[in-house]
Amino acid sequence: MSKILIRGAKVLGGEPQDVLIDGETVAAVGQDLDAEDAEVVEAAGRVLLPGLVDLHTHLREPGREDSETVLTGTRAAASGGYTAVFAMANTFPVADTAGVVEQVWRLGREHGYCDVQPIGAVTVGLEGRKLAELGAMHESAAGVTVFSDDGKCVDDAVIMRRALEYVKAFGGVVAQHAQEPRLTEGAQMNEGVVSAELGLGGWPAVAEESIIARDVLLAEHVGSRVHICHLSTAGSVEIVRWAKSRGIDVTAEVTPHHLLLTDELVRTYNPVYKVNPPLRTERDVLALREALADGTIDIVATDHAPHPHEDKDCEWAAAAMGMVGLETALSVVQDTMVDTGLLTWAEVADRMSFAPARIGRASGHGRPVSAGEPANLTLVDTAYRGSVDPAGFASRSRNTPYEGRELPGRVTHTWLRGKATLVDGKLT
Amino acid sequence: MQRHLISAADLTRDDAVLILDTAEEMARVADRPIKKLPTLRGRTVVNLFFEDSTRTRISFEAAEKRLSADVINFTAKGSSVSKGESLKDTAQTLEAMGVDAVVIRHGASGAPYRLATSGWIDAAVINAGDGTHQHPTQALLDAFTMRRRLIGRDAGIGQDLAGKRVTLVGDVLHSRVARSNVDLLHTLGAEVTLVAPPTLVPVGVETWPCEVSYDLDSTLPKSDAVMMLRVQRERMNAAFFPTEREYSRRYGLDGERMARMPEHAIVMHPGPMVRGMEITAEVADSDRCTVVEQVANGVSIRMAVLYLLLGGNEPAVSHARTTEEK
């Protein structure tokens, strides 16, 4: 019963093929494969992708289990087609020691819905002053390779430089939350026409762009690699494009919501649209889409940020920042990138699986769909159309900006090392 | 008229003129020996103040009492209720008590909008100032003051402010008064110019229906009304301008500057004034300065707004007056 035959799926959006899973591995890919002893999944018309990898997830455990836990978060991930997620370090306690990262990693393994790869904090307590024990976290069972103070910017140039240099010893990468703190004091939304009218504190694009500019230059100077989290402005795209053309080892991510939503939505004062970095303008959205298409932006990462209802059901200024995203990411990418002709499904596989796994060094994930590879797979019904209903979310939190919005595509099956975690849209 | 008054931008020209005309009627009540109308008898209005503002609260309270409403003052200032949940909880408590209108002052931009649109409460919501967003009754009382002074008390009835040139000076960035006034004055046909150091003008101002200048002196001769905005001293520490003296030299209104204004032009200020910095005592105490009238007009405007939002189909003030005059 460990054999599964996925019949007639468009592998990476190509011609229909059969894919045979045997145990934890893809046994064969081809036409008219033998279904004997295998459970058959009829997949005609659907797209088969490598299991998605999210380089930017907030699982909230330990510390804010009322928002999300490793279990609920990985169930949400499996629902969204993910087989691996990188869990951000801003938990309570902060994931700045080997003990905390190992705990999170183990919980992921035990629950079995999705591999959890913890991200270690760059600095102790995310305070930006003293480097955390990056080497110990790397050497722990969790094998941390990505470090980030996400939620906060490593704004001290010297600390950032040292972190970039230090992680070279073990091939790590520093993922920067680019936000100049002084320029964003009291910031509530994108600084521009809408903030001027609404009287909400502005988060200027330059606060992101100036840090990215500094960090790519630092990475160049010390010969390290840097990853830019949730890039959100047209100007940031230009800087990353320039840095790449110069040969600097920089990678960048964009969230699904920054590909779709604009700051015009803030006019509703509905805190479901409050996120950091903030929703930007139409011009930024179009620049981000273009950059994701041409590879300037390497990956899509969700920045899945669960918050309980009471943290959002209040006035804007008091509300928490963030949106859940794991369960809607692929639909938003289909809507903004595939259905618009900007990306093929093979390129989606690159932006949402191959590349994030490569950046995060997640071995066993982001592998080609071919014989001998780990059976981490996601099956998508791309013809599906339906409106988003958060009541059906596996995530413990419901703070989605897409409630009631029609989005295309639906993940029907997810397999983690050959074990189904999602079958016909239902978690196992 | 809409059910709530959240932003001056929500008012049409006709709505705004109706409020000003109604306020003119209300103003007559203040001249009576008994300054009271029965219009809102049996209705309950809550003044929900999450932020200190004695002047605005007293003005609303006076307006409510002159209309015979039952008034509840709820002062919720401070950290204990600064969390968002409290706004919702408070709203639902008031809802349970059968409140008809909530006058809300809140430090967070958008709080009145949330209160009016989140389904937390059924009452009419009147924005008495939210963060750096809006203060619509202030804009209305300013427009009312301008209409009376520049057109005339009776001549102004039914009129808007078409062609009047209004200059707002000072901290536009943090000013809900400026935002409300730009919206309303534009709706009423006035030409608005904002004058401030570039640090105190919001990024994105170019879409506003007004001009922006950094030079007060060249603007004054073309102004029918000059409204000085309050500049908080703490702005200096945040490097919005170098020193108080420099601000005062460039953007303060003194007698010499006032003399550049046309003969008929008035000086306005939403109060409280920082004398010496943004306005000299000489200007503040001159008869061109309308600060005290603005306060009196505030009551009339707030009566008009409450009446129009809550009075609905009941007899208008003009009817009450007619009866009395018989």
mmCIF file of C-alpha atoms in Angstrom, chain B residues 89-306:
data_model
loop_
_atom_site.group_PDB
_atom_site.id
_atom_site.type_symbol
_atom_site.label_atom_id
_atom_site.label_comp_id
_atom_site.label_asym_id
_atom_site.label_seq_id
_atom_site.Cartn_x
_atom_site.Cartn_y
_atom_site.Cartn_z
ATOM 1 C CA ASP B 89 -15.844 46.601 24.319
ATOM 2 C CA THR B 90 -16.778 50.164 25.163
ATOM 3 C CA ALA B 91 -18.815 50.466 22.000
ATOM 4 C CA GLN B 92 -20.758 47.345 22.792
ATOM 5 C CA THR B 93 -21.387 48.496 26.334
ATOM 6 C CA LEU B 94 -22.817 51.736 24.998
ATOM 7 C CA GLU B 95 -24.844 49.840 22.445
ATOM 8 C CA ALA B 96 -26.339 47.752 25.214
ATOM 9 C CA MET B 97 -27.337 50.947 27.004
ATOM 10 C CA GLY B 98 -29.292 52.113 23.990
ATOM 11 C CA VAL B 99 -27.199 55.095 23.063
ATOM 12 C CA ASP B 100 -28.402 57.067 20.025
ATOM 13 C CA ALA B 101 -25.192 58.846 19.127
ATOM 14 C CA VAL B 102 -21.551 58.589 20.007
ATOM 15 C CA VAL B 103 -19.276 61.582 19.774
ATOM 16 C CA ILE B 104 -15.824 60.097 19.681
ATOM 17 C CA ARG B 105 -12.375 61.600 20.092
ATOM 18 C CA HIS B 106 -9.561 59.110 19.629
ATOM 19 C CA GLY B 107 -5.810 59.257 19.237
ATOM 20 C CA ALA B 108 -5.828 56.705 16.442
ATOM 21 C CA SER B 109 -6.668 57.778 12.921
ATOM 22 C CA GLY B 110 -9.620 55.771 11.661
ATOM 23 C CA ALA B 111 -11.032 54.801 15.056
ATOM 24 C CA PRO B 112 -14.402 56.546 14.439
ATOM 25 C CA TYR B 113 -14.573 54.939 11.005
ATOM 26 C CA ARG B 114 -14.032 51.516 12.558
ATOM 27 C CA LEU B 115 -16.644 52.286 15.186
ATOM 28 C CA ALA B 116 -19.159 53.247 12.521
ATOM 29 C CA THR B 117 -18.472 50.420 10.093
ATOM 30 C CA SER B 118 -17.473 47.355 12.106
ATOM 31 C CA GLY B 119 -20.930 46.416 13.267
ATOM 32 C CA TRP B 120 -19.939 46.964 16.885
ATOM 33 C CA ILE B 121 -22.594 49.584 17.394
ATOM 34 C CA ASP B 122 -25.760 50.898 15.803
ATOM 35 C CA ALA B 123 -25.648 54.509 16.972
ATOM 36 C CA ALA B 124 -24.754 57.494 14.856
ATOM 37 C CA VAL B 125 -21.046 58.234 15.102
ATOM 38 C CA ILE B 126 -19.687 61.762 15.108
ATOM 39 C CA ASN B 127 -15.967 62.180 14.768
ATOM 40 C CA ALA B 128 -14.657 64.708 17.276
ATOM 41 C CA GLY B 129 -11.092 64.272 16.076
ATOM 42 C CA ASP B 130 -9.155 61.109 15.248
ATOM 43 C CA GLY B 131 -5.395 60.994 15.305
ATOM 44 C CA THR B 132 -3.992 63.069 12.484
ATOM 45 C CA HIS B 133 -6.922 62.238 10.239
ATOM 46 C CA GLN B 134 -10.069 64.363 10.545
ATOM 47 C CA HIS B 135 -11.966 66.763 12.750
ATOM 48 C CA PRO B 136 -15.003 67.565 10.631
ATOM 49 C CA THR B 137 -16.965 69.724 13.071
ATOM 50 C CA GLN B 138 -13.884 71.909 13.462
ATOM 51 C CA ALA B 139 -13.776 72.413 9.704
ATOM 52 C CA LEU B 140 -17.487 73.186 9.692
ATOM 53 C CA LEU B 141 -17.187 75.761 12.440
ATOM 54 C CA ASP B 142 -14.248 77.319 10.626
ATOM 55 C CA ALA B 143 -16.243 77.506 7.409
ATOM 56 C CA PHE B 144 -19.171 78.924 9.357
ATOM 57 C CA THR B 145 -16.928 81.585 10.862
ATOM 58 C CA MET B 146 -15.535 82.476 7.435
ATOM 59 C CA ARG B 147 -18.962 82.697 5.891
ATOM 60 C CA ARG B 148 -20.216 84.993 8.614
ATOM 61 C CA ARG B 149 -17.164 87.249 8.487
ATOM 62 C CA LEU B 150 -16.506 87.302 4.759
ATOM 63 C CA ILE B 151 -20.069 87.183 3.421
ATOM 64 C CA GLY B 152 -22.277 88.070 6.340
ATOM 65 C CA ARG B 153 -24.572 86.450 8.833
ATOM 66 C CA ASP B 154 -27.753 86.765 6.830
ATOM 67 C CA ALA B 155 -26.253 87.279 3.399
ATOM 68 C CA GLY B 156 -24.454 84.000 3.817
ATOM 69 C CA ILE B 157 -27.547 81.814 4.097
ATOM 70 C CA GLY B 158 -27.559 79.302 1.277
ATOM 71 C CA GLN B 159 -24.109 80.435 0.199
ATOM 72 C CA ASP B 160 -20.868 78.530 -0.032
ATOM 73 C CA LEU B 161 -17.350 80.003 -0.007
ATOM 74 C CA ALA B 162 -16.786 80.109 -3.747
ATOM 75 C CA GLY B 163 -13.737 82.150 -4.658
ATOM 76 C CA LYS B 164 -12.597 82.816 -1.100
ATOM 77 C CA ARG B 165 -8.870 82.351 -0.617
ATOM 78 C CA VAL B 166 -7.889 80.579 2.562
ATOM 79 C CA THR B 167 -4.347 79.996 3.782
ATOM 80 C CA LEU B 168 -3.517 77.365 6.396
ATOM 81 C CA VAL B 169 -0.178 77.830 8.096
ATOM 82 C CA GLY B 170 1.856 75.447 10.192
ATOM 83 C CA ASP B 171 2.006 71.790 11.072
ATOM 84 C CA VAL B 172 -0.063 70.339 8.237
ATOM 85 C CA LEU B 173 1.575 66.917 8.612
ATOM 86 C CA HIS B 174 0.120 66.214 12.027
ATOM 87 C CA SER B 175 -3.030 68.277 11.671
ATOM 88 C CA ARG B 176 -6.478 66.759 11.420
ATOM 89 C CA VAL B 177 -7.757 70.335 11.288
ATOM 90 C CA ALA B 178 -5.787 70.945 8.100
ATOM 91 C CA ARG B 179 -7.033 67.750 6.436
ATOM 92 C CA SER B 180 -10.652 68.479 7.331
ATOM 93 C CA ASN B 181 -10.407 72.067 6.234
ATOM 94 C CA VAL B 182 -8.799 71.293 2.898
ATOM 95 C CA ASP B 183 -11.587 68.826 2.143
ATOM 96 C CA LEU B 184 -14.456 71.002 3.256
ATOM 97 C CA LEU B 185 -13.195 74.318 1.918
ATOM 98 C CA HIS B 186 -12.605 72.731 -1.464
ATOM 99 C CA THR B 187 -16.131 71.313 -1.433
ATOM 100 C CA LEU B 188 -17.418 74.789 -0.612
ATOM 101 C CA GLY B 189 -15.543 76.320 -3.535
ATOM 102 C CA ALA B 190 -12.736 78.082 -1.674
ATOM 103 C CA GLU B 191 -9.139 78.146 -2.882
ATOM 104 C CA VAL B 192 -6.847 76.730 -0.226
ATOM 105 C CA THR B 193 -3.118 77.246 0.150
ATOM 106 C CA LEU B 194 -1.074 75.352 2.700
ATOM 107 C CA VAL B 195 2.013 77.089 4.014
ATOM 108 C CA ALA B 196 4.547 75.194 6.078
ATOM 109 C CA PRO B 197 8.164 74.169 6.194
ATOM 110 C CA PRO B 198 8.609 71.178 3.848
ATOM 111 C CA THR B 199 9.164 68.885 6.850
ATOM 112 C CA LEU B 200 5.630 69.540 8.062
ATOM 113 C CA VAL B 201 3.887 68.826 4.771
ATOM 114 C CA PRO B 202 2.937 65.179 4.198
ATOM 115 C CA VAL B 203 4.446 63.168 1.367
ATOM 116 C CA GLY B 204 1.538 62.695 -1.023
ATOM 117 C CA VAL B 205 0.064 66.185 -0.507
ATOM 118 C CA GLU B 206 0.224 66.766 -4.258
ATOM 119 C CA THR B 207 -3.084 64.970 -4.711
ATOM 120 C CA TRP B 208 -4.889 67.285 -2.297
ATOM 121 C CA PRO B 209 -7.178 69.903 -3.787
ATOM 122 C CA CYS B 210 -4.991 72.815 -2.705
ATOM 123 C CA GLU B 211 -1.764 74.689 -3.333
ATOM 124 C CA VAL B 212 1.337 74.259 -1.212
ATOM 125 C CA SER B 213 3.793 77.036 -0.512
ATOM 126 C CA TYR B 214 6.806 77.351 1.754
ATOM 127 C CA ASP B 215 6.637 81.121 1.719
ATOM 128 C CA LEU B 216 4.182 82.828 4.017
ATOM 129 C CA ASP B 217 4.947 86.402 3.036
ATOM 130 C CA SER B 218 4.056 85.991 -0.600
ATOM 131 C CA THR B 219 0.810 84.232 0.278
ATOM 132 C CA LEU B 220 -0.576 86.709 2.786
ATOM 133 C CA PRO B 221 -1.597 89.484 0.365
ATOM 134 C CA LYS B 222 -3.734 86.977 -1.532
ATOM 135 C CA SER B 223 -5.597 85.628 1.496
ATOM 136 C CA ASP B 224 -9.115 86.330 2.684
ATOM 137 C CA ALA B 225 -8.565 84.172 5.745
ATOM 138 C CA VAL B 226 -5.348 82.976 7.340
ATOM 139 C CA MET B 227 -5.691 80.022 9.645
ATOM 140 C CA MET B 228 -2.784 79.356 11.948
ATOM 141 C CA LEU B 229 -2.351 75.732 13.001
ATOM 142 C CA ARG B 230 -1.036 74.690 16.344
ATOM 143 C CA VAL B 231 2.606 73.658 16.411
ATOM 144 C CA GLN B 232 3.499 71.307 19.210
ATOM 145 C CA ARG B 233 6.758 72.128 20.886
ATOM 146 C CA GLU B 234 7.883 68.492 20.802
ATOM 147 C CA ARG B 235 8.080 68.702 17.012
ATOM 148 C CA MET B 236 11.228 70.675 17.519
ATOM 149 C CA ASN B 237 12.950 67.749 19.201
ATOM 150 C CA ALA B 238 12.050 65.555 16.236
ATOM 151 C CA ALA B 239 13.961 67.927 13.949
ATOM 152 C CA PHE B 240 10.968 69.159 11.985
ATOM 153 C CA PHE B 241 12.518 72.620 12.246
ATOM 154 C CA PRO B 242 15.713 73.925 13.786
ATOM 155 C CA THR B 243 14.502 76.208 16.555
ATOM 156 C CA GLU B 244 11.334 77.851 17.776
ATOM 157 C CA ARG B 245 12.770 81.217 16.877
ATOM 158 C CA GLU B 246 13.489 80.182 13.322
ATOM 159 C CA TYR B 247 10.003 78.746 12.978
ATOM 160 C CA SER B 248 8.543 81.903 14.353
ATOM 161 C CA ARG B 249 10.566 84.106 11.995
ATOM 162 C CA ARG B 250 9.511 82.144 8.927
ATOM 163 C CA TYR B 251 6.008 80.979 9.740
ATOM 164 C CA GLY B 252 4.793 82.960 12.731
ATOM 165 C CA LEU B 253 2.122 85.603 12.319
ATOM 166 C CA ASP B 254 2.956 88.979 13.808
ATOM 167 C CA GLY B 255 1.528 92.453 13.380
ATOM 168 C CA GLU B 256 3.832 93.289 10.521
ATOM 169 C CA ARG B 257 2.802 90.233 8.588
ATOM 170 C CA MET B 258 -0.853 90.751 9.396
ATOM 171 C CA ALA B 259 -0.548 94.203 7.817
ATOM 172 C CA ARG B 260 0.247 92.544 4.475
ATOM 173 C CA MET B 261 -3.133 90.883 4.479
ATOM 174 C CA PRO B 262 -6.033 92.556 2.694
ATOM 175 C CA GLU B 263 -8.090 94.922 4.808
ATOM 176 C CA HIS B 264 -11.019 92.534 5.180
ATOM 177 C CA ALA B 265 -8.994 89.391 5.810
ATOM 178 C CA ILE B 266 -9.368 87.506 9.057
ATOM 179 C CA VAL B 267 -6.996 85.515 11.238
ATOM 180 C CA MET B 268 -8.172 82.174 12.558
ATOM 181 C CA HIS B 269 -6.810 79.611 14.968
ATOM 182 C CA PRO B 270 -8.328 76.334 16.171
ATOM 183 C CA GLY B 271 -6.756 76.863 19.587
ATOM 184 C CA PRO B 272 -5.110 76.478 21.917
ATOM 185 C CA MET B 273 -2.700 79.125 20.673
ATOM 186 C CA VAL B 274 1.004 79.106 21.376
ATOM 187 C CA ARG B 275 1.443 82.831 21.700
ATOM 188 C CA GLY B 276 4.795 84.147 20.656
ATOM 189 C CA MET B 277 5.690 81.191 18.505
ATOM 190 C CA GLU B 278 2.981 80.745 15.922
ATOM 191 C CA ILE B 279 1.052 83.916 16.619
ATOM 192 C CA THR B 280 1.944 87.074 18.522
ATOM 193 C CA ALA B 281 -0.273 88.447 21.251
ATOM 194 C CA GLU B 282 -0.826 91.539 19.121
ATOM 195 C CA VAL B 283 -2.396 89.421 16.378
ATOM 196 C CA ALA B 284 -4.238 87.074 18.714
ATOM 197 C CA ASP B 285 -5.915 89.979 20.468
ATOM 198 C CA SER B 286 -6.726 91.997 17.367
ATOM 199 C CA ASP B 287 -10.289 92.273 16.174
ATOM 200 C CA ARG B 288 -9.337 90.471 12.983
ATOM 201 C CA CYS B 289 -8.689 87.360 15.009
ATOM 202 C CA THR B 290 -11.750 85.140 15.254
ATOM 203 C CA VAL B 291 -10.632 82.638 17.886
ATOM 204 C CA VAL B 292 -13.372 83.470 20.370
ATOM 205 C CA GLU B 293 -16.074 83.502 17.702
ATOM 206 C CA GLN B 294 -14.846 80.136 16.504
ATOM 207 C CA VAL B 295 -15.493 78.731 19.954
ATOM 208 C CA ALA B 296 -19.025 80.138 20.047
ATOM 209 C CA ASN B 297 -19.694 78.982 16.502
ATOM 210 C CA GLY B 298 -18.508 75.522 17.449
ATOM 211 C CA VAL B 299 -21.546 75.057 19.644
ATOM 212 C CA SER B 300 -23.928 76.129 16.890
ATOM 213 C CA ILE B 301 -22.276 73.844 14.368
ATOM 214 C CA ARG B 302 -22.367 70.878 16.718
ATOM 215 C CA MET B 303 -26.019 71.532 17.470
ATOM 216 C CA ALA B 304 -26.689 71.563 13.736
ATOM 217 C CA VAL B 305 -24.825 68.334 13.155
ATOM 218 C CA LEU B 306 -26.503 66.539 16.053
#
